[in-house]
XYZ file of C-alpha atoms in Angstrom:
786
model
C 0.000 0.000 0.000
C 2.829 2.371 0.925
C 4.559 1.822 -2.400
C 1.313 2.461 -4.293
C 0.708 5.703 -2.366
C 4.246 6.808 -3.087
C 3.740 6.114 -6.779
C 0.493 8.113 -6.934
C 2.002 11.043 -5.054
C 4.929 10.995 -7.466
C 2.506 11.077 -10.394
C 0.700 14.049 -8.878
C 3.961 15.894 -8.242
C 5.007 15.204 -11.832
C 1.682 16.573 -13.059
C 1.994 19.685 -10.916
C 5.547 20.338 -12.089
C 4.792 19.739 -15.737
C 1.619 21.822 -15.627
C 3.369 24.758 -13.970
C 6.306 24.543 -16.359
C 3.850 24.547 -19.238
C 2.697 27.945 -18.067
C 5.977 29.191 -19.531
C 6.513 26.876 -22.448
C 2.997 25.906 -23.447
C 1.994 29.363 -24.605
C 3.752 30.323 -27.835
C 5.935 33.387 -27.686
C 5.165 36.442 -29.777
C 8.087 35.475 -31.982
C 6.881 31.968 -32.806
C 3.163 32.549 -33.177
C 1.860 31.692 -36.593
C 5.143 30.189 -37.782
C 3.953 26.609 -37.789
C 4.360 24.897 -41.180
C 1.201 24.297 -43.200
C 1.350 20.599 -42.399
C 0.892 21.400 -38.710
C -2.709 22.528 -38.892
C -4.819 22.987 -35.775
C -1.898 22.645 -33.402
C -3.300 22.138 -29.913
C -1.473 20.087 -27.309
C -3.104 17.053 -25.768
C -2.946 13.426 -24.671
C -4.986 10.269 -25.121
C -6.131 8.105 -22.252
C -4.536 5.145 -24.071
C -1.063 4.054 -22.867
C 1.746 6.442 -23.792
C 4.054 5.164 -26.509
C 7.186 6.513 -28.093
C 6.519 9.091 -30.807
C 6.990 8.032 -34.399
C 6.594 9.472 -37.878
C 2.903 10.160 -38.248
C 0.823 9.752 -41.363
C -1.369 12.862 -41.169
C -3.938 11.353 -43.492
C -4.852 8.903 -40.720
C -4.569 11.309 -37.797
C -7.545 12.283 -35.700
C -8.109 15.953 -34.961
C -6.716 15.498 -31.470
C -3.603 13.719 -32.750
C -2.934 16.520 -35.248
C -3.324 19.005 -32.451
C -0.877 17.165 -30.216
C 1.757 16.586 -32.889
C 1.763 20.113 -34.253
C 1.858 21.936 -30.927
C 5.291 20.487 -30.171
C 6.726 23.005 -32.623
C 5.566 26.018 -30.629
C 7.444 26.183 -27.368
C 10.892 24.819 -28.204
C 12.777 21.934 -26.558
C 11.686 22.774 -23.017
C 8.058 22.716 -24.099
C 8.481 19.270 -25.634
C 9.957 17.968 -22.361
C 7.311 19.492 -20.081
C 4.474 18.486 -22.392
C 5.763 14.932 -22.481
C 6.036 14.830 -18.695
C 2.552 16.216 -18.230
C 1.242 13.779 -20.826
C 2.543 10.855 -18.780
C 1.190 12.323 -15.546
C -2.291 13.107 -16.802
C -2.609 9.786 -18.576
C -1.998 8.175 -15.196
C -4.433 10.473 -13.394
C -7.169 9.605 -15.911
C -6.289 5.920 -16.268
C -9.538 4.854 -14.573
C -11.767 7.567 -16.034
C -14.949 5.967 -17.417
C -15.979 8.934 -19.624
C -13.308 8.515 -22.297
C -12.213 12.141 -22.223
C -9.357 13.275 -24.454
C -7.128 16.292 -24.124
C -6.339 19.008 -26.636
C -4.760 22.428 -26.087
C -3.815 21.310 -22.547
C -7.479 21.421 -21.591
C -7.200 18.695 -18.954
C -4.352 20.611 -17.352
C -6.531 23.718 -17.328
C -9.378 21.770 -15.695
C -7.098 20.384 -12.960
C -5.615 23.830 -12.409
C -9.047 25.397 -12.022
C -9.985 22.758 -9.469
C -6.708 23.385 -7.640
C -7.283 27.164 -7.582
C -10.916 26.798 -6.530
C -10.101 24.523 -3.604
C -7.274 26.900 -2.634
C -9.864 29.675 -2.304
C -8.387 31.690 -5.166
C -10.923 31.088 -7.951
C -14.707 30.782 -7.915
C -15.472 27.502 -9.661
C -17.573 24.866 -7.908
C -17.709 22.569 -10.949
C -14.109 21.850 -12.011
C -13.285 19.585 -9.071
C -16.341 17.400 -9.642
C -15.435 16.869 -13.292
C -12.184 15.170 -12.291
C -11.986 11.378 -11.908
C -13.231 10.307 -8.475
C -10.270 7.940 -8.098
C -7.613 10.672 -8.271
C -9.211 14.063 -7.687
C -8.492 13.846 -3.975
C -4.999 15.111 -4.678
C -6.449 18.602 -5.251
C -9.140 18.334 -2.593
C -9.496 21.191 -0.077
C -7.571 19.116 2.434
C -4.693 18.360 0.052
C -4.119 21.594 -1.906
C -1.775 22.955 0.755
C 0.824 20.413 -0.321
C 0.970 22.007 -3.765
C 0.869 25.689 -2.700
C 4.360 26.276 -4.122
C 2.840 25.927 -7.589
C 0.217 28.667 -7.110
C 2.344 31.424 -8.701
C 2.504 29.322 -11.880
C -1.283 29.305 -12.159
C -1.833 33.052 -12.610
C -2.455 32.678 -16.346
C -5.384 30.286 -15.793
C -6.793 32.452 -13.001
C -6.507 35.673 -15.012
C -8.171 34.375 -18.162
C -10.991 32.671 -16.245
C -11.791 35.793 -14.222
C -11.607 38.052 -17.270
C -14.055 36.036 -19.358
C -16.364 35.653 -16.352
C -16.374 39.449 -15.955
C -17.311 40.060 -19.590
C -19.986 37.351 -19.436
C -21.505 38.872 -16.288
C -21.766 42.263 -17.957
C -23.189 40.744 -21.138
C -25.930 38.851 -19.299
C -26.642 41.921 -17.167
C -28.338 43.512 -20.177
C -30.939 40.736 -20.403
C -34.488 41.672 -19.413
C -36.937 39.116 -18.092
C -39.301 38.017 -20.840
C -36.747 38.445 -23.637
C -35.366 35.534 -25.634
C -32.478 33.926 -23.725
C -29.141 35.447 -24.697
C -26.676 33.163 -26.484
C -23.073 32.355 -25.517
C -20.795 30.453 -27.895
C -17.579 29.047 -26.402
C -15.081 28.426 -29.216
C -12.556 25.630 -28.640
C -14.150 25.139 -25.258
C -12.217 22.164 -23.952
C -13.480 21.206 -20.503
C -14.793 24.656 -19.749
C -17.092 24.845 -16.737
C -18.788 28.121 -17.631
C -21.825 26.560 -19.299
C -22.498 24.512 -16.160
C -21.710 27.253 -13.644
C -23.638 30.053 -15.363
C -26.620 28.227 -16.839
C -30.075 29.657 -16.296
C -33.297 30.727 -18.023
C -31.626 33.879 -19.394
C -28.931 32.150 -21.455
C -28.336 29.300 -23.908
C -24.779 27.968 -24.217
C -23.138 26.488 -27.321
C -19.707 24.833 -27.306
C -17.616 24.255 -30.433
C -14.739 21.782 -30.277
C -13.149 18.840 -32.059
C -15.578 15.921 -32.585
C -13.460 13.584 -30.438
C -13.505 16.084 -27.575
C -17.248 16.636 -27.872
C -17.959 12.897 -27.514
C -16.089 12.481 -24.229
C -17.256 15.813 -22.883
C -20.895 14.915 -23.493
C -20.521 11.857 -21.288
C -18.623 13.814 -18.631
C -21.181 16.617 -18.486
C -24.084 14.178 -18.378
C -22.471 12.442 -15.419
C -22.222 15.801 -13.651
C -25.818 16.862 -14.337
C -27.129 13.478 -13.162
C -25.492 14.214 -9.811
C -26.726 17.823 -9.836
C -30.307 17.941 -11.152
C -30.474 21.659 -10.287
C -27.978 22.141 -13.127
C -29.538 19.818 -15.647
C -29.242 22.011 -18.766
C -26.413 20.869 -20.997
C -24.825 23.167 -23.594
C -25.470 22.467 -27.252
C -22.262 20.922 -28.557
C -20.976 21.219 -32.119
C -18.106 18.974 -33.221
C -15.969 20.900 -35.704
C -12.326 21.234 -36.706
C -11.806 25.019 -36.678
C -9.314 24.794 -39.530
C -12.411 24.199 -41.662
C -13.115 27.921 -41.243
C -10.637 28.646 -44.052
C -12.440 30.266 -46.924
C -11.284 27.569 -49.373
C -12.295 24.591 -47.232
C -15.626 24.109 -49.006
C -17.225 23.311 -45.631
C -20.158 25.110 -43.970
C -19.104 28.145 -41.944
C -19.118 28.097 -38.177
C -22.227 30.298 -38.161
C -23.978 27.880 -40.538
C -23.171 25.012 -38.169
C -24.341 26.972 -35.126
C -27.591 28.050 -36.747
C -28.281 24.448 -37.738
C -27.862 23.600 -34.042
C -30.329 26.290 -32.949
C -28.434 29.590 -32.746
C -30.913 32.402 -33.472
C -29.808 35.441 -35.490
C -31.102 38.666 -33.972
C -30.701 37.482 -30.364
C -27.719 39.099 -28.560
C -24.780 36.689 -28.749
C -21.372 36.455 -27.107
C -18.432 34.495 -28.550
C -15.454 33.597 -26.330
C -11.971 32.519 -27.407
C -9.798 31.114 -24.630
C -6.305 30.172 -25.846
C -7.529 28.579 -29.080
C -6.417 30.978 -31.858
C -2.803 30.173 -30.941
C -3.197 26.896 -32.755
C -5.002 27.926 -35.939
C -3.479 28.924 -39.233
C -3.865 32.650 -40.052
C -6.248 31.997 -42.938
C -8.474 29.927 -40.628
C -8.491 32.772 -38.104
C -9.394 35.231 -40.843
C -12.186 33.007 -42.112
C -13.547 32.544 -38.610
C -13.548 36.298 -37.973
C -15.161 36.972 -41.343
C -18.066 34.762 -40.300
C -18.430 36.566 -36.978
C -18.197 39.953 -38.702
C -21.072 39.056 -41.010
C -23.097 37.751 -38.066
C -22.392 40.930 -36.074
C -23.914 43.087 -38.794
C -27.365 41.665 -38.118
C -27.069 40.697 -34.436
C -25.742 42.574 -31.413
C -22.570 40.620 -30.760
C -19.801 40.634 -28.163
C -16.483 38.892 -28.846
C -14.148 38.241 -25.907
C -10.582 36.939 -26.225
C -7.913 35.677 -23.895
C -5.935 34.599 -26.894
C -3.414 35.396 -29.596
C -4.416 37.967 -32.210
C -1.511 37.286 -34.532
C -3.829 35.642 -37.035
C -5.525 39.041 -37.291
C -2.216 40.814 -37.876
C -1.722 42.077 -34.295
C 1.797 41.333 -33.057
C 2.308 44.066 -30.445
C 0.614 44.696 -27.085
C -0.543 48.250 -27.816
C -4.220 49.183 -27.739
C -3.913 51.759 -30.579
C -2.846 48.890 -32.844
C -5.695 46.611 -31.713
C -8.638 48.997 -32.040
C -8.432 49.521 -35.843
C -8.446 45.756 -36.485
C -11.884 45.391 -34.897
C -13.200 48.780 -36.011
C -12.832 47.867 -39.678
C -14.973 44.790 -38.941
C -17.720 46.869 -37.333
C -16.726 46.186 -33.710
C -15.974 48.749 -31.010
C -13.314 47.753 -28.476
C -14.618 47.625 -24.902
C -11.616 46.432 -22.891
C -7.999 45.602 -23.566
C -4.785 44.558 -21.910
C -1.948 42.320 -23.065
C 0.490 39.823 -21.587
C 3.843 38.417 -22.663
C 4.686 41.166 -25.112
C 1.408 40.853 -26.974
C 1.427 37.071 -27.289
C -1.891 37.082 -25.419
C -4.574 39.770 -25.529
C -7.379 40.140 -23.010
C -9.824 42.109 -25.113
C -13.512 42.381 -25.857
C -15.487 44.176 -28.551
C -19.136 44.809 -29.353
C -20.623 45.069 -32.828
C -22.512 47.943 -34.359
C -25.328 46.324 -36.305
C -26.429 47.432 -39.739
C -29.711 48.806 -38.346
C -27.897 50.782 -35.632
C -28.866 48.873 -32.482
C -26.790 50.197 -29.592
C -28.547 48.921 -26.440
C -26.014 46.180 -25.725
C -23.072 48.436 -26.557
C -24.346 51.219 -24.299
C -24.918 48.772 -21.451
C -21.463 47.213 -21.739
C -19.692 50.564 -21.952
C -21.510 51.921 -18.911
C -20.690 48.897 -16.756
C -17.079 48.239 -17.764
C -14.106 50.444 -16.821
C -13.590 53.240 -19.374
C -11.171 52.319 -22.139
C -8.159 54.642 -22.271
C -6.470 54.810 -25.668
C -2.893 54.690 -24.437
C 0.269 53.083 -25.768
C 1.654 52.845 -22.233
C -0.035 50.714 -19.551
C 0.409 53.617 -17.103
C -1.008 57.042 -17.889
C -1.810 60.493 -16.514
C -5.545 60.942 -16.881
C -5.576 64.711 -17.436
C -2.469 64.875 -19.620
C -4.558 65.182 -22.780
C -6.368 68.197 -21.308
C -3.087 69.801 -20.252
C -1.626 69.388 -23.730
C -4.541 71.400 -25.125
C -4.592 73.939 -22.265
C -0.988 74.079 -21.003
C -0.740 74.545 -17.252
C 1.776 73.804 -14.515
C -0.814 74.069 -11.767
C -3.802 71.892 -12.614
C -2.095 68.595 -11.948
C -0.835 66.224 -9.280
C 2.917 65.982 -8.661
C 4.564 62.942 -7.098
C 6.906 64.521 -4.540
C 8.269 61.478 -2.704
C 7.826 57.786 -1.936
C 5.283 56.642 0.650
C 7.974 55.084 2.819
C 9.724 58.431 3.226
C 6.890 60.043 5.210
C 7.030 59.250 8.951
C 4.334 58.869 11.592
C 6.881 59.537 14.358
C 10.135 61.463 14.562
C 11.491 63.918 12.010
C 8.965 65.074 9.372
C 9.783 65.006 5.663
C 10.766 68.363 4.159
C 10.707 69.068 0.432
C 9.802 71.730 -2.107
C 7.625 71.943 -5.179
C 8.327 74.725 -7.647
C 10.518 76.179 -4.918
C 7.790 76.427 -2.266
C 8.837 74.846 1.059
C 6.475 72.189 2.409
C 6.558 69.533 5.112
C 4.901 66.115 5.182
C 3.959 63.803 8.060
C 1.298 61.266 9.024
C -1.589 62.102 11.334
C -3.010 59.829 14.045
C -4.955 57.868 11.369
C -1.832 57.280 9.286
C -3.002 59.699 6.566
C -0.403 61.940 4.953
C -0.644 65.669 5.670
C 1.185 68.392 3.722
C 1.678 71.835 5.283
C 3.448 75.009 4.350
C 6.848 74.767 6.027
C 6.328 77.784 8.249
C 4.736 78.009 11.686
C 1.895 80.558 11.808
C 3.164 81.651 15.237
C 6.659 83.052 14.598
C 7.600 81.642 11.159
C 9.920 78.882 12.380
C 10.302 76.029 9.834
C 7.920 73.270 10.868
C 10.297 70.741 9.307
C 12.634 71.384 12.243
C 9.984 69.981 14.602
C 8.979 66.444 15.466
C 6.031 64.182 14.768
C 4.413 62.640 17.823
C 1.039 60.891 18.210
C -0.131 62.117 14.821
C 0.727 65.784 15.318
C 3.602 67.915 14.102
C 5.091 69.978 16.943
C 7.015 73.137 16.180
C 10.466 73.031 17.740
C 10.344 76.708 18.768
C 7.335 76.924 21.125
C 5.703 73.498 20.780
C 2.623 74.553 18.847
C 1.075 71.393 17.460
C -0.689 70.795 14.120
C -2.728 67.821 12.932
C -5.072 66.957 10.079
C -5.423 69.700 7.446
C -3.075 71.904 9.466
C -5.485 72.332 12.375
C -3.765 73.733 15.461
C -4.578 71.275 18.245
C -2.348 72.472 21.080
C -0.486 75.586 22.286
C 1.522 74.644 25.419
C 1.717 78.236 26.677
C -2.087 78.571 26.538
C -3.502 75.607 28.471
C -7.223 74.967 28.467
C -7.793 75.829 24.818
C -10.152 73.448 23.024
C -10.312 72.608 19.332
C -13.465 74.714 19.122
C -11.804 77.770 20.568
C -11.468 80.741 18.292
C -7.746 81.047 18.939
C -6.899 77.510 17.807
C -9.225 77.772 14.828
C -7.486 80.944 13.692
C -4.008 79.491 14.216
C -4.065 76.722 11.586
C -1.052 76.085 9.384
C -1.606 76.412 5.646
C -2.240 72.987 4.132
C -1.981 71.625 0.606
C -4.056 68.976 -1.134
C -2.145 65.709 -0.738
C -2.970 62.081 -1.610
C -1.174 58.788 -1.081
C -1.648 56.763 -4.246
C 0.166 53.691 -5.564
C 2.923 54.075 -2.921
C 3.712 57.632 -3.967
C 2.821 60.930 -2.273
C 1.061 63.373 -4.606
C 0.603 67.107 -4.050
C -1.819 69.187 -6.099
C -0.047 72.032 -7.870
C -2.948 74.456 -7.864
C -5.808 75.687 -5.710
C -6.479 73.179 -2.925
C -10.233 73.488 -3.513
C -9.828 72.390 -7.128
C -7.850 69.229 -6.376
C -9.410 66.310 -8.274
C -8.390 62.765 -7.326
C -9.861 61.399 -10.578
C -6.914 63.027 -12.363
C -4.294 60.981 -10.526
C -2.055 58.878 -12.779
C -2.923 55.193 -12.785
C -2.479 51.994 -14.765
C -4.686 49.465 -16.507
C -6.388 46.980 -14.261
C -5.025 43.470 -14.645
C -1.541 44.698 -15.561
C -0.191 44.817 -12.026
C 3.574 44.785 -11.869
C 6.518 44.395 -9.543
C 8.196 47.778 -9.415
C 11.486 49.224 -8.234
C 11.777 52.889 -7.214
C 14.892 55.027 -7.571
C 15.249 58.616 -6.345
C 17.776 60.802 -8.202
C 18.672 64.458 -7.561
C 20.109 66.785 -10.228
C 21.442 70.342 -10.097
C 19.873 71.276 -13.437
C 16.495 72.652 -14.453
C 13.687 70.109 -14.792
C 13.243 70.855 -18.498
C 16.651 69.375 -19.379
C 15.637 66.084 -17.773
C 12.327 65.969 -19.642
C 14.242 66.668 -22.837
C 16.812 63.984 -22.073
C 14.218 61.295 -21.442
C 12.247 62.157 -24.575
C 15.425 61.752 -26.658
C 15.625 58.246 -28.145
C 18.780 58.612 -30.324
C 21.078 59.451 -27.401
C 20.439 56.005 -25.888
C 22.376 54.445 -28.765
C 25.271 56.898 -28.777
C 25.791 58.321 -25.277
C 24.955 55.168 -23.333
C 26.262 52.749 -26.007
C 25.127 49.591 -24.218
C 26.848 50.704 -21.014
C 24.702 48.391 -18.880
C 23.760 44.823 -19.862
C 20.014 45.426 -20.480
C 20.734 48.188 -23.008
C 23.352 46.165 -24.827
C 21.134 43.078 -25.031
C 18.399 45.156 -26.686
C 20.777 46.559 -29.283
C 20.948 50.083 -27.841
C 24.563 50.702 -28.881
C 26.508 52.637 -31.470
C 26.571 49.719 -33.870
C 22.868 50.335 -34.426
C 22.825 54.127 -34.321
C 22.072 54.342 -38.052
C 19.683 51.377 -38.080
C 16.696 52.562 -36.107
C 13.544 54.445 -37.032
C 11.171 56.742 -35.188
C 7.458 57.286 -35.782
C 5.565 60.054 -34.061
C 2.225 59.180 -32.450
C -0.444 60.917 -30.456
C -2.790 58.907 -28.276
C -5.487 59.964 -25.822
C -2.894 60.802 -23.172
C 0.079 62.424 -24.838
C 2.547 62.601 -27.712
C 5.535 60.400 -28.304
C 7.704 58.266 -30.550
C 7.623 54.593 -31.492
C 11.215 53.524 -32.059
C 12.347 50.349 -33.801
C 15.806 48.906 -34.386
C 16.410 47.093 -37.662
C 16.798 43.293 -37.332
C 15.698 43.516 -33.698
C 12.327 42.733 -32.164
C 12.804 45.753 -29.897
C 10.066 48.375 -29.950
C 10.536 51.330 -27.609
C 7.743 53.752 -26.772
C 8.576 57.205 -25.406
C 5.764 59.566 -24.384
C 5.364 62.911 -22.632
C 2.541 63.050 -20.072
C 2.009 66.693 -19.196
C 3.156 68.415 -17.126
C 6.223 66.523 -15.883
C 6.164 62.762 -16.581
C 8.020 60.869 -19.296
C 7.077 57.245 -19.890
C 9.084 54.503 -21.572
C 7.646 51.104 -22.466
C 7.864 48.364 -25.061
C 6.506 44.975 -26.063
C 8.122 43.058 -23.192
C 5.804 44.422 -20.494
C 8.680 46.346 -18.871
C 7.990 50.058 -18.471
C 9.439 53.130 -16.786
C 7.899 56.330 -15.495
C 10.069 59.362 -14.780
C 8.403 61.788 -12.368
C 10.530 64.884 -12.965
C 9.876 67.099 -9.949
C 10.925 70.779 -10.086
C 12.267 71.276 -6.562
C 13.649 74.775 -7.175
C 15.361 76.662 -10.005
C 18.244 74.472 -11.199
C 17.320 71.715 -8.724
C 15.304 68.687 -9.803
C 14.366 65.392 -8.219
C 13.470 62.374 -10.355
C 11.304 59.611 -8.942
C 11.980 56.749 -11.337
C 9.618 53.795 -11.109
C 10.474 50.731 -13.197
C 7.704 48.186 -13.733
C 8.446 44.509 -14.334
C 5.645 42.205 -15.560
C 4.661 39.781 -12.846
C 5.211 36.089 -13.411
C 6.085 33.014 -11.370
C 9.792 33.849 -11.211
C 9.363 37.474 -10.144
C 6.592 36.493 -7.741
C 9.069 34.143 -6.103
C 11.780 36.805 -6.015
C 9.416 39.343 -4.437
C 8.686 36.983 -1.531
C 12.357 36.462 -0.682
C 13.764 39.484 1.226
C 17.365 38.686 0.330
C 16.664 38.247 -3.407
C 14.510 41.381 -3.463
C 17.249 43.364 -1.722
C 19.807 42.166 -4.273
C 17.426 42.882 -7.179
C 16.781 46.442 -5.982
C 20.482 47.090 -5.409
C 21.293 45.917 -8.930
C 18.644 48.212 -10.443
C 19.826 51.160 -8.331
C 23.404 50.625 -9.466
C 22.385 50.496 -13.139
C 20.166 53.563 -12.789
C 22.912 55.495 -11.041
C 25.396 54.784 -13.828
C 22.967 55.830 -16.548
C 22.061 58.973 -14.578
C 25.737 59.973 -14.278
C 26.213 59.671 -18.040
C 23.158 61.885 -18.649
C 24.010 64.357 -15.891
C 27.410 65.248 -17.293
C 25.831 66.217 -20.625
C 22.940 68.147 -19.066
C 25.293 70.232 -16.918
C 27.251 71.144 -20.050
C 24.039 72.055 -21.868
C 22.876 74.260 -18.993
C 26.191 76.130 -18.883
C 26.257 76.763 -22.639
C 22.607 77.789 -22.878
C 22.048 79.688 -19.630
C 25.488 81.200 -19.051
C 26.863 81.623 -22.566
C 23.678 82.150 -24.589
C 23.839 79.151 -26.941
C 20.716 78.255 -28.952
C 18.786 75.434 -27.352
C 18.121 73.670 -30.683
C 20.284 75.116 -33.428
C 20.346 72.268 -35.973
C 17.411 69.914 -35.238
C 18.027 66.232 -35.903
C 16.325 62.874 -35.637
C 13.761 62.825 -32.826
C 14.026 66.517 -31.982
C 10.450 67.225 -33.070
C 9.208 65.699 -29.799
C 11.630 67.806 -27.760
C 10.582 70.933 -29.647
C 6.945 70.093 -28.954
C 7.673 69.891 -25.225
C 9.402 73.272 -25.201
C 6.551 74.827 -27.161
C 4.120 73.432 -24.594
C 6.242 74.791 -21.763
C 6.477 78.199 -23.424
C 2.688 78.388 -23.742
C 2.226 77.429 -20.085
C 4.679 80.212 -19.142
C 2.746 82.677 -21.290
C -0.536 81.720 -19.611
C 0.590 81.485 -15.994
C 3.960 83.196 -15.722
C 6.964 81.694 -14.032
C 5.713 78.789 -11.855
C 8.556 79.020 -9.332
C 7.684 80.307 -5.882
C 9.084 83.725 -4.928
C 7.657 84.625 -1.522
C 4.630 84.372 0.739
C 4.172 88.143 0.657
C 0.937 88.821 -1.175
C -1.174 85.780 -1.838
C -0.680 84.385 -5.306
C 2.331 86.560 -6.123
C 4.849 84.929 -8.432
C 8.411 85.874 -9.348
C 9.152 87.503 -12.644
C 9.912 85.089 -15.443
C 13.545 84.060 -15.166
C 14.007 82.241 -18.432
C 13.296 82.684 -22.109
C 12.700 79.656 -24.339
C 12.610 80.085 -28.068
C 9.545 78.524 -29.627
C 10.403 75.750 -32.084
C 8.076 74.746 -34.892
C 7.496 71.073 -34.045
C 5.055 70.531 -36.911
C 7.659 71.492 -39.493
C 10.118 69.109 -37.874
C 7.814 66.074 -37.880
C 8.460 63.549 -40.641
C 6.092 63.634 -43.570
C 6.160 59.842 -43.836
C 5.451 57.274 -41.129
C 9.145 56.800 -40.408
C 12.298 58.858 -40.600
C 14.964 58.269 -43.203
C 17.363 55.444 -42.345
C 21.027 55.444 -43.195
C 24.535 55.989 -41.993
C 24.442 59.648 -43.077
C 20.836 60.855 -43.197
C 20.315 64.217 -44.876
C 20.884 66.915 -42.245
C 18.219 69.405 -41.292
C 18.777 72.853 -42.702
C 18.564 75.922 -40.559
C 15.561 77.953 -41.625
C 14.925 81.639 -41.073
C 13.649 82.785 -37.705
C 10.110 84.082 -37.592
C 9.162 87.302 -35.847
C 8.061 85.435 -32.722
C 11.409 83.667 -32.344
C 10.408 80.221 -33.642
C 12.983 78.132 -35.473
C 11.728 76.806 -38.794
C 13.388 73.579 -39.871
C 12.960 70.904 -42.527
C 12.717 67.284 -41.428
C 14.817 64.546 -43.038
C 13.216 63.714 -46.342
C 10.972 66.777 -46.322
C 10.977 69.267 -49.170
C 13.657 71.904 -48.757
């Protein structure tokens, strides 16, 4: 008995390891998607419940759909994928050896089912069906009592959890539009595998249809019937259609998927939702196109929602950026509702709703009102009011990140800083909330930052006056007996500023405290949570030079020249300085460049979020945000936050204090070295421009249109509001005279006329144009008419 138990436990451990490893190798990378040879049609991984035998040359003419799926999918993930898939095949064959339903696996669907049961019994996923679909003889290994033994594998299950929760969310919103008395809505699960949604969500308001390979449908019918016999309250089975999705190719001569569904009872005109969960990975591009053509035609006469947790490469989408996804669906008559991407765009979580030929919008309006608003942004992080500030330039109507949350104490020495030169002090009150006060005591003008924080109040070091929430004076030691309602204490408040703690940063509103709007705080897309590392850097140069520096893509190749390993590995070195292109873009948030290096998969996004943030991102999921804080004239602090996409490895690192310490130290060292290289140049620029009168942009070159656009924006904000730097507290609202002059540069004339700049070792230089009366520099862009 002991030896048998040991063997079964070993099988379960093998299954857990192979399943978790498949989370990395089982999903094709962005590079390999769609590169399967024509002979490898419908490539979905799977196993048979028959004994495992050594692989051999396969005659495809005699292969079943499942066998074709299994054989072809080996080409996707590389050698490691072949190993892990083989291991999991052995393990799951053993786990299902005594299954009496004859189920077969394709696209790792049995692994997904076991994972869902594991997550549900771990209290992480809501699914009360998956566990009961597993064989009674072996499912005890993921029972509520046993899942603790496998908890180390939980980080490897995020992909299954995320896609299940996303599709459930879209389905909930879709069904929320149904009104009692209407025809039941229709949900079609494409390549369903052993999906539990049709059993979990069945009811009088919905009819489910599942499309899968004929061999899968046969076993699944028996499995589902066994479940409903044990649960008569869930006795409605989905309508199942056995179909090889490669038959969706336009030249297949077979009925379309819509024809097959309508034969099975699907009703045109009744709102319908189609879901794709990791199935398009394994179809040829022409099959994907044919499938989408059928859904496009259906969507013209029926209100239709399409939801994906899948590859979109078959539709021509190879990058993770929303602005490149929206047009693909718009040209098919669908409006994008939600979007995020994983693994550099290998997987898209996205949903769209059709606009029917007769203009029905009820379903669309309902979905849009109940889902988070879609922000058209290249970067996953964004400043919500940046678009407004670009149109109406202002330094004041925005939030500024002034420090990290961990820097603000609840006891001891308060945190002193400045914003636009104005002294301020931060501390935490008795509720742990951050307070921001003018750094001057209303009694005798002593700096409050010289005091101490005790029991949620900031005590002035001079006479012990104490200030709490919103600057309220709550104690004057030399005047005992005063209450908070006394007129003296009420009239002795310190001046406070609007302050918010958000995403582990402290934000101060730059304008009137009564106009502070928390809805304008920068944020990021839901579902794209990251592990981030923060670096604080101080510079003795004006903030504008640092904005300029971080908007400048070409200098990364030349100045930094691969000086740290990540830059060199991405090809950011002088060898490639004449082999990259830039394309200007403008999204809902800001303006920027898309940069690409020839013969490299690298795509770098640079964007200016007004008034003081520069964002960098790319296809890998890594991104950076530079909060460029104007401390005082010629003094700037940069809060650099670097986001790393979460995955099993980083999740493990983040839980180990030693590894996390080492990881942060490595990033700080790299950032410090890059900052030193930039700083030396910026100090030289400042001396030549401010002390010696050099032109800021004399001969504009590649990428300088974006820098010119920033300076034009800054110049307009100066014209509207004057110099933003603080001068004194004498006379409320008084500002210092303008201390700088910035020539306006014509950014429009500098932008390329084509989608990309000229490439070459010696691109045609820009010519210096005549100055206009208002001081603007007119310049011709490379390739533009001169």
